[in-house]
Amino acid sequence: MKKIAIAALLASVTLFGADHVIDQKGKTFIPHEITVKVGDTLTFVNSDPFAHNAYTDDEANEFDIGMQAPGTKKTVPVKAAGKFDVECAIHPNMLLEVTAN
Ligand SMILES: [Cu+2]
């Protein structure tokens, strides 16, 4: 029974990919560059006491998490291979460079 549970867990990890936590702190994405695999997810965690946002204009991976309140987290999937920038609509200097393989 235990072996079956572990096998199922491993299968689900492979199926859904890894989750990568991106902290939003001091008006900075931490880390500010990351390499991921298609099928992984990016989870944005707002650790600042004010709102943030994260979006990309990349055609294949397009997302916009909208207004993200302090202390909240939002997760988006990485859908296609390539390099793309993620920015914050509220703080134009915030930049995350994603490489998806
Ligand atoms: Cu911001």
XYZ file of C-alpha atoms and ligand atoms in Angstrom:
102
model
C 0.000 0.000 0.000
C 2.785 2.393 0.940
C 4.682 1.694 -2.293
C 1.591 2.448 -4.354
C 1.136 5.778 -2.581
C 4.743 6.789 -3.233
C 4.512 5.763 -6.888
C 1.340 7.815 -7.289
C 3.022 10.798 -5.662
C 6.034 10.586 -7.990
C 3.748 10.252 -10.999
C 1.795 13.352 -9.996
C 4.992 15.366 -9.514
C 6.114 14.444 -13.026
C 2.701 15.148 -14.456
C 2.231 18.595 -12.958
C 5.837 19.793 -13.016
C 7.664 21.763 -10.376
C 6.468 24.923 -8.707
C 8.908 27.846 -8.517
C 8.296 30.494 -5.868
C 9.056 34.077 -6.904
C 9.112 36.496 -4.001
C 8.035 40.093 -4.552
C 9.982 42.033 -1.970
C 11.425 45.563 -1.944
C 9.832 46.147 -5.369
C 11.995 43.317 -6.749
C 11.291 39.852 -8.094
C 13.456 37.377 -6.156
C 15.026 35.633 -7.973
C 15.075 38.043 -10.935
C 15.976 35.308 -13.415
C 14.929 31.682 -13.456
C 15.141 28.622 -15.694
C 12.116 26.322 -15.676
C 10.561 23.519 -17.686
C 7.366 23.663 -19.711
C 4.625 22.331 -17.419
C 6.139 23.939 -14.324
C 4.352 26.688 -12.459
C 5.429 30.097 -11.173
C 3.998 31.142 -7.814
C 4.245 34.854 -7.062
C 4.291 35.711 -3.341
C 3.777 39.340 -2.371
C 5.960 39.957 0.699
C 5.694 43.743 0.460
C 3.127 45.800 2.436
C 1.631 47.129 -0.807
C 0.074 45.674 -3.958
C 2.024 44.124 -6.810
C 1.222 42.584 -10.184
C 2.945 40.187 -12.566
C 2.290 39.899 -16.274
C 3.986 38.994 -19.516
C 3.268 40.020 -23.071
C 4.911 36.838 -24.368
C 2.408 35.400 -26.843
C 2.820 31.728 -25.910
C 2.912 32.229 -22.145
C 0.705 35.296 -21.782
C -0.690 35.920 -18.292
C -1.672 38.784 -16.019
C -2.336 38.010 -12.358
C -4.059 41.367 -11.826
C -3.847 43.325 -8.584
C -2.066 41.180 -6.004
C -2.691 42.209 -2.396
C 0.059 42.057 0.251
C 0.537 38.597 1.754
C -1.176 36.763 -1.093
C 0.170 34.288 -3.645
C -0.864 33.566 -7.210
C 0.237 30.691 -9.458
C 0.514 30.615 -13.248
C 1.533 27.767 -15.583
C 4.538 27.840 -17.940
C 2.940 26.768 -21.202
C 5.624 27.038 -23.874
C 9.398 26.982 -24.328
C 11.295 30.196 -24.862
C 12.598 33.261 -23.067
C 10.226 35.898 -21.775
C 10.125 38.838 -19.382
C 7.672 39.183 -16.510
C 6.961 42.698 -15.270
C 4.853 44.413 -12.621
C 2.275 46.836 -14.018
C 2.510 48.937 -10.839
C 6.312 49.129 -10.573
C 7.851 49.362 -14.072
C 11.369 48.661 -12.762
C 10.469 45.167 -11.571
C 11.752 42.529 -13.999
C 11.851 38.727 -13.974
C 13.583 36.955 -16.854
C 12.219 33.457 -17.443
C 13.859 30.789 -19.589
C 11.522 27.855 -20.255
C 12.920 24.634 -21.724
Cu 5.157 45.691 -8.055
